[in-house]
């Protein structure tokens, strides 16, 4: 078998011509907050603002643009738990080709809706990505045209157009940090940048619970579902072995903190996979020096998950305090406590009464308070004040 | 007194030259979702991605760049509950001028921190914007240089640079929708666009509880705090009376829905004031036809508020169902109910027990369930299924 080295720079440049009428050139921003946190200049490539909310549209448009007439009229199929499905749906619609997307039955409604809104037929099948992928392959065996998410030179060439844009947009680029799932994105970008900017160090990031490129056996769930690929492709594995300078891993906790920073300070909604690159930078795992760019690969995070992550991030930063105390079960006692707290300029978000508890005297009521605090120090001060006022305190989170 | 007509196009063009080294040219995006919702092409001017998170940096940089040496060495002061303070702080730092920002004592910690991080001295005073403004004026009377948020021709010229960018960026622009608070932003943009694109209709948006430009007496709080200005300036009032084609108002409910749409579909974090323009479009209040652009004036929304708004928006859209039911107070009863719900592929987010309720039989336990649902129809189906299984149901939200 011939050694497969992936698309050439000319292939990637041809892809740029083909995708320009559908995909956007996404902006690059310097972030003062992230630069301070990382001790180096941090730029962000905001591919979360790409059409369909992720880079996948680049590869999908390039692939569909290069199909034969027979392949087009057979219709395209893809198996996807998310971004690739939306991308193939839109790319097919723009090219006037029929699309069927197989998605897991538990896929978030927002993703199913978005895919349908792009005009694709959505078939819900099985419990996860693997079963959706098998169903897509079966349909392809019956004659439809499969658009694989990463194991395809033409798809990789499409993703590589991001490398061309980065070379145009960031003169001082020294290090690029790219999320790695199936490996198509990192492969395409590395092939382009190695030619145009051989001095740029390219660092791949994986979630620590699913990091085959870092030699870690997949062992669990991650909020970075977009890069939770247990089995990368042979082609992408071969390209990345050659082209990546380093692969690092980040935890869900680190990714969650990056999501909250991007939301609060950069005003961008970024999904777990996309925020993994920022997580790697702010935790100092990337190494090297000089200007670094984090690729924000996508923004398709379920709003329910975004709420959970943000709430968790704020709690970690001491911006929420959940605590229990006890008050006498008499009129006015709760009001007195709340007035004292208000005097400290602390906003009360929730009050829960627990009248049945292990350690409650008969006339006592346990109160759980959720408070909006300024930072960890403020939480500590408040607990001290409550103790001074005579309230027993127990911190919940 | 001479009639004051505000800055000229030449003033605004000069401002563009002055601010370019600090302010960004922010991107414009077409949004498929918002176009579908509005029945016309909707473009978004993403000024939430501006440095400091809002357009205010434009006016602040222009103002500080035109100060005399004496005014610079006196230091600048501003009263602000948020965006203007951050903008003056950064503009002053970049110009090497000392800045003092007066902010209300209850200002969100995130805004205070951001202002301090830009190097300004922050003085917390009083309960709201008015007292901060008075304190800034007092300091100015003692010799410091006041940078007003809107009632200043040089500040207005800075905000007007957004009009120049829009004229460059959107050839097909027919209608521009601009949030209106003090009126400086709308004045500057209208003065620029009236010259360059006289055919563009300019629509101002205010929050319905604080809409002096719509002739409504201010009467309450709004989540669009950035445009909650009870007393606009004489200069801006005079300019806008002449230049706005229409002023419309939107409710907090409508603004909240726009914030959630921008978050989920456009991947942008936009504050209440900034989302008001989108709210006006999707509710059909703007009128006219052809391509409309909504100005997303800023992205500085407190993360705690963002969580609340998103949660509320998801509940409105049927993506959360909060309901009460009763189970017998016996081992296994709750597990049985949860297993039935799981069989419907519904995710349970929270379970609360209420053992003391008005209508509970002695052996019953009231359960409040928070469920993650797909849409309003799904909520209805689920309630029907629960009733079929013999559970009494009461919907909470």
Short mmCIF file of N, CA, C and O in Angstrom, two decimals, chain B residues 60 68 218 324:
data_model
loop_
_atom_site.label_atom_id
_atom_site.label_comp_id
_atom_site.label_asym_id
_atom_site.label_seq_id
_atom_site.Cartn_x
_atom_site.Cartn_y
_atom_site.Cartn_z
N UNK B 60 -14.87 57.35 23.69
CA UNK B 60 -13.90 57.66 24.74
C UNK B 60 -12.52 57.93 24.15
O UNK B 60 -11.83 58.88 24.54
N UNK B 68 -6.66 68.92 25.44
CA UNK B 68 -5.45 69.75 25.50
C UNK B 68 -4.49 69.12 26.49
O UNK B 68 -4.87 68.25 27.29
N UNK B 218 -40.36 57.09 32.42
CA UNK B 218 -39.62 55.96 33.01
C UNK B 218 -40.34 55.43 34.24
O UNK B 218 -40.76 56.21 35.08
N UNK B 324 -45.22 19.37 39.39
CA UNK B 324 -45.37 18.69 40.68
C UNK B 324 -46.27 17.48 40.50
O UNK B 324 -47.21 17.50 39.70
#
